Amino acid sequence: MTPLPLDPNWCQASNPSSRVLQMTLLLQSNGIWGAMNSLGAGGSQSPSLVNASNALTFSLMVISCYFSSALVHYIGIKGALVFGTIGYAPFAAGLYTNNRFGTEWLVLFGAALCGISAGVFWAAEAAIAIAYPEPWNRGKALGYWLTFRLSGQILGGAINLGINAKANQAGKVSYVVYLIFIAIQATGPFIALLLDRPENVQRQDGKKISMEIHDRPWAEMKATAKAFFNPKFLLIVLWIGQAVFAEAVYFTYLALYFTVRARALGSFISGIAAVITGNLLGNWLDRSNFSLKLRARATFWTIAVCQAGWWIWAVVLATRFRSIQPTYDWSSPGFGTAFGVYIFLTIGFQSNYLFLYFIVTHLSNTEEVIRNAALLRGVESAWQAVSYGLTSITIFAQVGAIYINFGLLVVAILPAWLVVSKFGADRESPPPHLEGGRTSEESGLEEFSGHPIGKER
């Protein structure tokens, strides 16, 4: 297929300035949110309050994700991004007042505001991450997207490590860290206003990006609910669960058993490790000289086997730590063994995350793929609401949640395999075309970014 001619009056989807704006927006919003949580319990001394507030956030995000299509119909994708960023700074402010003054109500209030807005942001950013890149660049684009999200964690970890480098004891991080985070997140709505509207963006293959809703919002919500009950999507619900349940588990593990500066180091190093792994995986998933069948199956089993090994490691350590209640600093004996599992679980989370989007892009036909992306964020939020809620209870924070996550992985493998094993199984990929390295099995997906999702006003 010959690419369409590029219109010089349109902004390309891979335009460097567009990427910088997207990176900045992701960094200041959920990137900084991730930075706070990657400190373990949002940087607090005890994980209970922060995990409970995160459970509230994700519970509300389930609802806001579901209604995001209707909201996008009225205010457009760009408006949804602006709306989606407004709740992050109040949550950071709640963590600041709790850290400095012991105030608890603002943590919960900020978490509620974050949940209402962030669900819309998640759905909008997922649509952009899937719709903007060309089919043969989609894996790399998802890797870049995760890089942008994790850049906030890396930046936050570096800031916190610099401020708390001498804090070689358990406790909470310096409140100065939160002031920096609040300032960064407060710029979110203004950064979102600078992004190009979808109708002004053109992909490198010459295709323009259409993200309009032609159905009424109520019809779109019914279609989204129907897509959830598609057997193929239901079969990956447990796989989504084992992937995202882990975030609360390993962040709580970090808060319970490590000093302040070790937690900051964990935030910094795990972000870098996850960025490297995510980009390598994204490039592998775009290797069209290998069949879709091989890429899907090899990735699935690599993730499954590695995750099993890492969770067994975590189960052994958590069982032992519950009785001895250690606090590890980077100068402590045994630090490497205890710290290493946190790094690997973070890598596993991000690899799982990227692979889930790969699954969604191949799971359905043209008209359903964006809905499935929104459903993925909603189901993810539901699982994380459960995991953060459970880890706010001491016994689950220490061992129970780790046992549950390992069990989820075991029971999720077979249903997910029934879906992944079908990718590319009905036809083998011919040699790749010279048109950007696409294979015929991938070119069938090149139109899905034109699915109507939101009308700009």
CSV table of C-alpha atoms in Angstrom, one decimal:
chain,number,residue,atom,x,y,z
A,1,MET,CA,0.0,0.0,0.0
A,2,THR,CA,1.4,3.4,-1.1
A,3,PRO,CA,1.4,5.9,1.7
A,4,LEU,CA,-0.8,8.9,1.2
A,5,PRO,CA,1.0,12.2,0.5
A,6,LEU,CA,1.7,14.4,3.5
A,7,ASP,CA,0.0,17.7,3.8
A,8,PRO,CA,2.6,20.3,4.9
A,9,ASN,CA,-0.2,22.3,6.6
A,10,TRP,CA,-0.8,19.5,9.1
A,11,CYS,CA,1.2,18.5,12.2
A,12,GLN,CA,2.7,15.1,12.0
A,13,ALA,CA,1.8,12.6,14.8
A,14,SER,CA,5.5,12.0,15.3
A,15,ASN,CA,6.5,15.6,15.2
A,16,PRO,CA,9.2,16.3,17.9
A,17,SER,CA,7.4,19.3,19.4
A,18,SER,CA,4.2,17.2,19.7
A,19,ARG,CA,6.2,14.5,21.5
A,20,VAL,CA,7.7,17.0,23.8
A,21,LEU,CA,4.3,18.3,24.8
A,22,GLN,CA,3.0,14.8,25.3
A,23,MET,CA,6.0,13.8,27.3
A,24,THR,CA,5.6,17.0,29.5
A,25,LEU,CA,1.9,16.3,30.1
A,26,LEU,CA,2.5,12.6,31.0
A,27,LEU,CA,5.4,13.6,33.3
A,28,GLN,CA,3.6,16.2,35.3
A,29,SER,CA,0.3,14.2,35.7
A,30,ASN,CA,0.4,10.5,36.3
A,31,GLY,CA,4.2,10.5,35.9
A,32,ILE,CA,4.6,12.6,39.1
A,33,TRP,CA,1.7,10.6,40.7
A,34,GLY,CA,3.8,7.5,40.0
A,35,ALA,CA,6.8,9.2,41.5
A,36,MET,CA,5.0,9.8,44.8
A,37,ASN,CA,3.7,6.3,45.0
A,38,SER,CA,7.1,4.7,43.9
A,39,LEU,CA,8.5,6.2,47.1
A,40,GLY,CA,6.3,3.6,48.9
A,41,ALA,CA,3.0,4.6,50.4
A,42,GLY,CA,3.2,8.0,48.7
A,43,GLY,CA,6.3,8.8,50.8
A,44,SER,CA,4.5,8.4,54.1
A,45,GLN,CA,5.8,6.5,57.1
A,46,SER,CA,2.7,4.2,57.2
A,47,PRO,CA,1.1,2.8,54.1
A,48,SER,CA,-2.5,2.5,55.5
A,49,LEU,CA,-3.9,6.0,54.9
A,50,VAL,CA,-2.3,6.4,51.5
A,51,ASN,CA,-3.3,3.0,50.3
A,52,ALA,CA,-6.8,3.6,51.4
A,53,SER,CA,-6.9,6.9,49.5
A,54,ASN,CA,-5.5,5.2,46.4
A,55,ALA,CA,-8.3,2.6,46.7
A,56,LEU,CA,-10.8,5.5,46.6
A,57,THR,CA,-9.0,7.1,43.6
A,58,PHE,CA,-9.2,3.9,41.6
A,59,SER,CA,-12.7,3.1,42.6
A,60,LEU,CA,-13.8,6.5,41.2
A,61,MET,CA,-11.7,6.0,38.1
A,62,VAL,CA,-13.7,2.9,37.2
A,63,ILE,CA,-16.7,5.2,36.9
A,64,SER,CA,-15.0,8.1,35.2
A,65,CYS,CA,-13.3,5.8,32.7
A,66,TYR,CA,-16.7,4.4,31.8
A,67,PHE,CA,-18.3,7.8,31.2
A,68,SER,CA,-15.2,9.3,29.5
A,69,SER,CA,-16.6,8.6,26.0
A,70,ALA,CA,-19.7,10.6,26.8
A,71,LEU,CA,-17.6,13.5,28.2
A,72,VAL,CA,-15.4,13.4,25.2
A,73,HIS,CA,-18.4,13.8,22.9
A,74,TYR,CA,-19.1,17.2,24.5
A,75,ILE,CA,-15.6,18.6,25.2
A,76,GLY,CA,-13.4,16.7,22.8
A,77,ILE,CA,-10.1,14.8,23.4
A,78,LYS,CA,-8.2,18.0,24.2
A,79,GLY,CA,-10.8,19.1,26.7
A,80,ALA,CA,-10.8,15.7,28.3
A,81,LEU,CA,-7.0,16.0,28.8
A,82,VAL,CA,-7.4,19.4,30.4
A,83,PHE,CA,-10.2,18.1,32.7
A,84,GLY,CA,-8.2,15.0,33.4
A,85,THR,CA,-5.2,16.8,34.8
A,86,ILE,CA,-7.0,19.0,37.4
A,87,GLY,CA,-7.2,16.4,40.2
A,88,TYR,CA,-3.5,15.5,40.5
A,89,ALA,CA,-2.2,18.6,42.3
A,90,PRO,CA,-4.9,18.5,45.1
A,91,PHE,CA,-3.9,14.9,45.9
A,92,ALA,CA,-0.3,15.9,46.1
A,93,ALA,CA,-1.4,18.8,48.3
A,94,GLY,CA,-3.1,16.3,50.6
A,95,LEU,CA,0.0,14.2,50.9
A,96,TYR,CA,2.0,17.4,51.7
A,97,THR,CA,-0.4,18.5,54.5
A,98,ASN,CA,-0.4,15.0,55.9
A,99,ASN,CA,3.3,14.7,55.9
A,100,ARG,CA,3.9,18.1,57.5
A,101,PHE,CA,0.8,18.7,59.7
A,102,GLY,CA,-0.8,15.2,60.1
A,103,THR,CA,-3.9,16.3,58.2
A,104,GLU,CA,-5.9,13.3,56.9
A,105,TRP,CA,-9.1,14.7,55.3
A,106,LEU,CA,-7.3,16.5,52.5
A,107,VAL,CA,-5.6,13.2,51.5
A,108,LEU,CA,-9.0,11.6,51.0
A,109,PHE,CA,-10.5,14.7,49.4
A,110,GLY,CA,-7.6,15.0,47.0
A,111,ALA,CA,-7.8,11.3,46.2
A,112,ALA,CA,-11.5,11.7,45.3
A,113,LEU,CA,-10.8,14.7,43.0
A,114,CYS,CA,-7.9,12.7,41.4
A,115,GLY,CA,-10.2,9.7,40.8
A,116,ILE,CA,-12.9,11.8,39.1
A,117,SER,CA,-10.5,13.5,36.7
A,118,ALA,CA,-7.8,11.0,36.2
A,119,GLY,CA,-10.1,8.3,34.8
A,120,VAL,CA,-10.9,10.7,32.0
A,121,PHE,CA,-7.2,11.4,31.5
A,122,TRP,CA,-6.4,7.7,31.4
A,123,ALA,CA,-9.0,7.0,28.7
A,124,ALA,CA,-7.9,10.0,26.6
A,125,GLU,CA,-4.2,9.2,26.8
A,126,ALA,CA,-4.8,5.6,26.0
A,127,ALA,CA,-6.8,6.6,22.9
A,128,ILE,CA,-4.0,8.9,21.8
A,129,ALA,CA,-1.3,6.3,22.4
A,130,ILE,CA,-3.2,3.8,20.2
A,131,ALA,CA,-4.6,6.2,17.5
A,132,TYR,CA,-1.7,8.5,16.8
A,133,PRO,CA,1.2,6.2,15.8
A,134,GLU,CA,1.5,4.4,12.5
A,135,PRO,CA,0.8,0.6,12.6
A,136,TRP,CA,4.5,-0.3,12.1
A,137,ASN,CA,5.5,2.1,14.9
A,138,ARG,CA,2.9,1.1,17.4
A,139,GLY,CA,5.1,-1.0,19.7
A,140,LYS,CA,7.9,1.6,19.8
A,141,ALA,CA,5.3,4.3,20.3
A,142,LEU,CA,3.9,2.5,23.3
A,143,GLY,CA,7.5,2.1,24.6
A,144,TYR,CA,7.9,5.9,24.3
A,145,TRP,CA,4.6,6.4,26.0
A,146,LEU,CA,5.7,4.4,29.0
A,147,THR,CA,9.0,6.2,29.0
A,148,PHE,CA,7.1,9.5,29.2
A,149,ARG,CA,5.0,8.2,32.1
A,150,LEU,CA,8.1,6.8,33.9
A,151,SER,CA,10.1,9.9,33.4
A,152,GLY,CA,8.1,11.5,36.2
A,153,GLN,CA,9.0,8.6,38.5
A,154,ILE,CA,12.7,9.0,37.6
A,155,LEU,CA,12.6,12.7,38.1
A,156,GLY,CA,10.8,12.4,41.4
A,157,GLY,CA,13.2,9.7,42.5
A,158,ALA,CA,16.2,11.9,41.7
A,159,ILE,CA,14.7,14.9,43.5
A,160,ASN,CA,13.8,12.8,46.5
A,161,LEU,CA,17.2,11.0,46.6
A,162,GLY,CA,19.0,14.4,46.5
A,163,ILE,CA,16.9,15.7,49.4
A,164,ASN,CA,16.9,12.6,51.5
A,165,ALA,CA,20.4,11.2,50.7
A,166,LYS,CA,21.3,11.1,54.4
A,167,ALA,CA,18.0,9.7,55.7
A,168,ASN,CA,19.3,6.2,56.5
A,169,GLN,CA,16.4,5.3,58.8
A,170,ALA,CA,12.7,4.3,58.3
A,171,GLY,CA,10.2,7.1,58.2
A,172,LYS,CA,8.6,9.6,55.9
A,173,VAL,CA,10.2,11.7,53.1
A,174,SER,CA,10.9,15.4,53.4
A,175,TYR,CA,7.8,17.6,52.9
A,176,VAL,CA,9.9,19.8,50.5
A,177,VAL,CA,9.5,17.0,47.9
A,178,TYR,CA,5.8,17.5,47.8
A,179,LEU,CA,6.1,21.2,47.2
A,180,ILE,CA,8.1,20.5,44.0
A,181,PHE,CA,5.5,17.8,42.9
A,182,ILE,CA,2.6,20.2,43.5
A,183,ALA,CA,4.3,22.9,41.4
A,184,ILE,CA,4.9,20.5,38.5
A,185,GLN,CA,1.4,19.0,38.5
A,186,ALA,CA,-0.3,22.4,38.7
A,187,THR,CA,1.0,23.2,35.2
A,188,GLY,CA,-0.9,20.2,33.7
A,189,PRO,CA,-4.1,21.9,32.4
A,190,PHE,CA,-2.0,24.6,30.7
A,191,ILE,CA,0.3,22.0,29.0
A,192,ALA,CA,-2.8,20.1,27.8
A,193,LEU,CA,-4.1,23.3,26.1
A,194,LEU,CA,-1.0,23.4,24.0
A,195,LEU,CA,-1.5,20.0,22.4
A,196,ASP,CA,-2.7,19.8,18.8
A,197,ARG,CA,-6.3,18.8,18.2
A,198,PRO,CA,-6.6,15.4,16.5
A,199,GLU,CA,-8.1,16.9,13.3
A,200,ASN,CA,-4.8,18.9,12.9
A,201,VAL,CA,-2.6,15.8,13.1
A,202,GLN,CA,-1.5,13.6,10.2
A,203,ARG,CA,0.4,10.4,10.5
A,204,GLN,CA,3.6,9.7,8.5
A,205,ASP,CA,1.7,7.4,6.2
A,206,GLY,CA,-0.5,10.4,5.2
A,207,LYS,CA,-3.6,9.3,7.1
A,208,LYS,CA,-5.4,11.9,9.1
A,209,ILE,CA,-6.6,11.1,12.6
A,210,SER,CA,-10.3,11.1,13.1
A,211,MET,CA,-11.6,10.8,16.7
A,212,GLU,CA,-15.2,11.7,16.4
A,213,ILE,CA,-18.3,10.2,18.1
A,214,HIS,CA,-21.2,9.9,15.7
A,215,ASP,CA,-23.4,7.9,18.1
A,216,ARG,CA,-25.2,9.5,21.0
A,217,PRO,CA,-23.3,9.3,24.3
A,218,TRP,CA,-25.8,6.8,25.7
A,219,ALA,CA,-25.4,4.5,22.7
A,220,GLU,CA,-21.6,4.7,23.1
A,221,MET,CA,-21.8,3.7,26.7
A,222,LYS,CA,-24.1,0.7,25.8
A,223,ALA,CA,-21.6,-0.3,23.2
A,224,THR,CA,-18.8,-0.1,25.7
A,225,ALA,CA,-20.7,-2.3,28.1
A,226,LYS,CA,-21.3,-4.8,25.4
A,227,ALA,CA,-17.6,-4.8,24.5
A,228,PHE,CA,-16.8,-5.8,28.1
A,229,PHE,CA,-18.8,-9.0,27.8
A,230,ASN,CA,-17.1,-10.0,24.6
A,231,PRO,CA,-15.6,-13.5,25.5
A,232,LYS,CA,-12.2,-12.5,24.2
A,233,PHE,CA,-12.0,-9.5,26.6
A,234,LEU,CA,-13.4,-11.5,29.5
A,235,LEU,CA,-10.6,-14.0,29.1
A,236,ILE,CA,-7.9,-11.4,29.7
A,237,VAL,CA,-9.6,-9.8,32.8
A,238,LEU,CA,-7.6,-12.0,35.1
A,239,TRP,CA,-4.4,-11.3,33.2
A,240,ILE,CA,-5.0,-7.6,33.6
A,241,GLY,CA,-5.5,-8.3,37.3
A,242,GLN,CA,-2.3,-10.1,37.9
A,243,ALA,CA,-0.4,-7.3,36.0
A,244,VAL,CA,-1.8,-4.2,37.7
A,245,PHE,CA,-2.6,-5.7,41.2
A,246,ALA,CA,1.2,-5.7,41.6
A,247,GLU,CA,1.7,-1.9,41.8
A,248,ALA,CA,0.2,-1.5,45.3
A,249,VAL,CA,2.0,-4.7,46.4
A,250,TYR,CA,5.5,-3.7,45.6
A,251,PHE,CA,5.1,-0.1,46.6
A,252,THR,CA,3.9,-1.2,50.0
A,253,TYR,CA,6.7,-3.7,50.3
A,254,LEU,CA,9.2,-0.8,49.6
A,255,ALA,CA,7.5,1.4,52.3
A,256,LEU,CA,7.5,-1.4,55.0
A,257,TYR,CA,11.1,-2.7,54.8
A,258,PHE,CA,13.4,0.1,53.6
A,259,THR,CA,14.9,3.4,54.8
A,260,VAL,CA,13.8,6.7,53.3
A,261,ARG,CA,16.9,7.0,51.1
A,262,ALA,CA,16.6,3.4,49.9
A,263,ARG,CA,13.0,4.1,48.9
A,264,ALA,CA,14.2,7.1,46.9
A,265,LEU,CA,16.9,5.0,45.3
A,266,GLY,CA,14.3,2.4,44.4
A,267,SER,CA,12.0,5.0,42.7
A,268,PHE,CA,14.9,6.2,40.7
A,269,ILE,CA,16.5,2.9,39.6
A,270,SER,CA,13.3,1.0,39.0
A,271,GLY,CA,12.1,3.8,36.7
A,272,ILE,CA,15.3,3.6,34.6
A,273,ALA,CA,15.2,-0.2,34.5
A,274,ALA,CA,11.5,-0.2,33.4
A,275,VAL,CA,12.2,2.4,30.7
A,276,ILE,CA,15.0,0.3,29.2
A,277,THR,CA,12.9,-2.9,29.3
A,278,GLY,CA,9.8,-1.3,27.9
A,279,ASN,CA,11.6,0.2,24.9
A,280,LEU,CA,13.3,-3.1,24.2
A,281,LEU,CA,10.0,-4.9,24.3
A,282,GLY,CA,8.3,-2.3,22.2
A,283,ASN,CA,10.9,-2.6,19.5
A,284,TRP,CA,10.6,-6.4,19.6
A,285,LEU,CA,6.9,-6.3,19.2
A,286,ASP,CA,7.4,-4.1,16.1
A,287,ARG,CA,9.8,-6.6,14.5
A,288,SER,CA,7.7,-7.4,11.5
A,289,ASN,CA,10.4,-9.8,10.0
A,290,PHE,CA,9.1,-12.2,12.7
A,291,SER,CA,5.6,-13.5,12.5
A,292,LEU,CA,2.9,-12.1,14.8
A,293,LYS,CA,2.4,-15.6,16.1
A,294,LEU,CA,6.0,-15.8,17.3
A,295,ARG,CA,6.2,-12.3,18.8
A,296,ALA,CA,2.9,-12.8,20.7
A,297,ARG,CA,3.7,-16.3,22.1
A,298,ALA,CA,7.4,-15.6,22.9
A,299,THR,CA,6.5,-12.4,24.8
A,300,PHE,CA,3.6,-14.0,26.6
A,301,TRP,CA,5.6,-17.0,27.9
A,302,THR,CA,8.7,-14.8,28.7
A,303,ILE,CA,6.5,-12.6,30.9
A,304,ALA,CA,4.6,-15.5,32.5
A,305,VAL,CA,7.8,-17.4,33.4
A,306,CYS,CA,9.7,-14.4,34.7
A,307,GLN,CA,6.7,-13.2,36.7
A,308,ALA,CA,6.3,-16.6,38.3
A,309,GLY,CA,10.0,-16.6,39.4
A,310,TRP,CA,9.8,-13.1,40.8
A,311,TRP,CA,6.6,-13.7,42.8
A,312,ILE,CA,8.0,-16.9,44.3
A,313,TRP,CA,11.0,-14.8,45.3
A,314,ALA,CA,8.7,-12.2,46.8
A,315,VAL,CA,6.6,-14.9,48.7
A,316,VAL,CA,9.7,-16.3,50.3
A,317,LEU,CA,11.0,-12.9,51.4
A,318,ALA,CA,7.7,-11.6,52.7
A,319,THR,CA,7.0,-14.7,54.7
A,320,ARG,CA,10.4,-14.3,56.4
A,321,PHE,CA,10.1,-10.5,56.8
A,322,ARG,CA,6.8,-10.8,58.6
A,323,SER,CA,8.4,-12.4,61.6
A,324,ILE,CA,11.6,-10.3,61.7
A,325,GLN,CA,10.3,-6.9,60.5
A,326,PRO,CA,13.6,-5.7,59.0
A,327,THR,CA,14.5,-2.2,57.8
A,328,TYR,CA,17.1,-2.2,55.0
A,329,ASP,CA,19.4,0.6,54.0
A,330,TRP,CA,21.7,0.4,51.0
A,331,SER,CA,24.5,-0.2,53.5
A,332,SER,CA,22.8,-3.1,55.2
A,333,PRO,CA,23.7,-6.8,54.8
A,334,GLY,CA,21.2,-8.5,52.6
A,335,PHE,CA,20.0,-5.3,51.0
A,336,GLY,CA,20.6,-6.6,47.4
A,337,THR,CA,18.4,-9.7,47.9
A,338,ALA,CA,15.6,-7.7,49.4
A,339,PHE,CA,15.9,-4.7,47.0
A,340,GLY,CA,16.3,-6.7,43.8
A,341,VAL,CA,12.9,-8.3,43.9
A,342,TYR,CA,11.3,-4.8,44.0
A,343,ILE,CA,13.2,-3.8,40.9
A,344,PHE,CA,12.2,-6.9,39.0
A,345,LEU,CA,8.6,-6.6,40.0
A,346,THR,CA,8.6,-3.0,38.7
A,347,ILE,CA,10.1,-4.2,35.4
A,348,GLY,CA,7.4,-7.0,35.3
A,349,PHE,CA,4.6,-4.5,35.8
A,350,GLN,CA,5.7,-2.2,33.0
A,351,SER,CA,6.4,-5.1,30.6
A,352,ASN,CA,2.9,-6.5,31.4
A,353,TYR,CA,1.4,-3.0,30.9
A,354,LEU,CA,2.9,-2.6,27.4
A,355,PHE,CA,2.0,-6.1,26.4
A,356,LEU,CA,-1.6,-5.5,27.5
A,357,TYR,CA,-1.9,-2.7,24.9
A,358,PHE,CA,-0.4,-5.0,22.3
A,359,ILE,CA,-3.1,-7.6,23.1
A,360,VAL,CA,-5.9,-4.9,22.9
A,361,THR,CA,-4.7,-3.8,19.5
A,362,HIS,CA,-5.0,-7.3,18.1
A,363,LEU,CA,-8.0,-8.4,20.1
A,364,SER,CA,-10.8,-6.8,18.1
A,365,ASN,CA,-11.9,-5.3,14.9
A,366,THR,CA,-11.6,-1.7,13.8
A,367,GLU,CA,-14.7,-0.5,15.6
A,368,GLU,CA,-14.0,-2.0,19.0
A,369,VAL,CA,-10.3,-1.4,19.6
A,370,ILE,CA,-10.6,2.0,21.2
A,371,ARG,CA,-13.5,0.9,23.4
A,372,ASN,CA,-11.3,-2.0,24.5
A,373,ALA,CA,-8.5,0.4,25.4
A,374,ALA,CA,-10.9,2.4,27.6
A,375,LEU,CA,-12.2,-0.9,29.1
A,376,LEU,CA,-8.6,-1.9,29.8
A,377,ARG,CA,-8.1,1.3,31.8
A,378,GLY,CA,-11.4,0.8,33.7
A,379,VAL,CA,-10.7,-2.8,34.6
A,380,GLU,CA,-7.2,-1.8,35.6
A,381,SER,CA,-8.6,0.8,37.9
A,382,ALA,CA,-11.0,-1.8,39.4
A,383,TRP,CA,-8.2,-4.2,40.2
A,384,GLN,CA,-6.0,-1.5,41.6
A,385,ALA,CA,-8.8,-0.3,43.8
A,386,VAL,CA,-9.0,-3.8,45.3
A,387,SER,CA,-5.2,-4.1,45.6
A,388,TYR,CA,-4.7,-0.7,47.3
A,389,GLY,CA,-7.7,-1.3,49.5
A,390,LEU,CA,-6.3,-4.7,50.7
A,391,THR,CA,-2.8,-3.4,51.2
A,392,SER,CA,-4.2,-0.7,53.6
A,393,ILE,CA,-4.8,-3.7,56.0
A,394,THR,CA,-1.7,-4.8,57.8
A,395,ILE,CA,-1.8,-8.5,57.2
A,396,PHE,CA,-2.4,-8.0,53.5
A,397,ALA,CA,0.3,-5.3,53.3
A,398,GLN,CA,2.9,-7.7,54.8
A,399,VAL,CA,2.1,-11.0,53.1
A,400,GLY,CA,-1.5,-11.5,52.0
A,401,ALA,CA,-1.4,-9.3,48.9
A,402,ILE,CA,1.8,-11.0,47.7
A,403,TYR,CA,0.2,-14.4,48.0
A,404,ILE,CA,-2.9,-13.2,46.1
A,405,ASN,CA,-0.9,-11.7,43.3
A,406,PHE,CA,1.0,-14.9,42.8
A,407,GLY,CA,-2.3,-16.8,42.8
A,408,LEU,CA,-3.7,-14.4,40.3
A,409,LEU,CA,-0.8,-15.0,37.9
A,410,VAL,CA,-1.3,-18.8,38.1
A,411,VAL,CA,-5.0,-18.8,37.4
A,412,ALA,CA,-4.7,-16.0,34.7
A,413,ILE,CA,-2.2,-17.9,32.4
A,414,LEU,CA,-4.6,-20.4,30.8
A,415,PRO,CA,-7.5,-18.0,29.9
A,416,ALA,CA,-5.0,-15.4,28.6
A,417,TRP,CA,-3.2,-18.0,26.5
A,418,LEU,CA,-6.5,-19.0,24.9
A,419,VAL,CA,-6.6,-15.4,23.5
A,420,VAL,CA,-2.9,-14.8,22.7
A,421,SER,CA,-2.4,-18.2,21.1
A,422,LYS,CA,-4.9,-17.2,18.3
A,423,PHE,CA,-2.8,-14.1,17.3
A,424,GLY,CA,-1.4,-14.9,13.9
A,425,ALA,CA,-2.4,-18.6,14.1
A,426,ASP,CA,-4.9,-18.4,11.2
A,427,ARG,CA,-2.3,-17.2,8.8
A,428,GLU,CA,1.5,-17.0,8.8
A,429,SER,CA,3.1,-13.7,8.0
A,430,PRO,CA,4.5,-13.4,4.5
A,431,PRO,CA,7.8,-11.5,4.1
A,432,PRO,CA,7.4,-7.9,5.2
A,433,HIS,CA,6.5,-5.4,2.6
A,434,LEU,CA,8.9,-2.6,1.8
A,435,GLU,CA,6.4,0.0,2.9
A,436,GLY,CA,7.7,0.8,6.3
A,437,GLY,CA,8.3,-2.8,7.2
A,438,ARG,CA,4.7,-3.7,7.5
A,439,THR,CA,3.3,-7.2,7.0
A,440,SER,CA,0.0,-8.0,5.5
A,441,GLU,CA,-1.3,-9.2,8.9
A,442,GLU,CA,-0.4,-5.8,10.4
A,443,SER,CA,-1.7,-3.6,7.6
A,444,GLY,CA,-5.2,-4.8,8.5
A,445,LEU,CA,-4.9,-2.9,11.7
A,446,GLU,CA,-3.8,0.3,10.1
A,447,GLU,CA,-7.2,1.7,9.8
A,448,PHE,CA,-8.2,1.3,13.5
A,449,SER,CA,-7.0,4.7,14.5
A,450,GLY,CA,-9.7,6.2,12.5
A,451,HIS,CA,-12.4,4.8,14.8
A,452,PRO,CA,-14.7,7.6,16.1
A,453,ILE,CA,-14.0,8.4,19.7
A,454,GLY,CA,-14.5,12.0,20.4
A,455,LYS,CA,-15.5,15.1,18.6
A,456,GLU,CA,-13.5,18.3,19.0
A,457,ARG,CA,-15.6,21.4,19.5
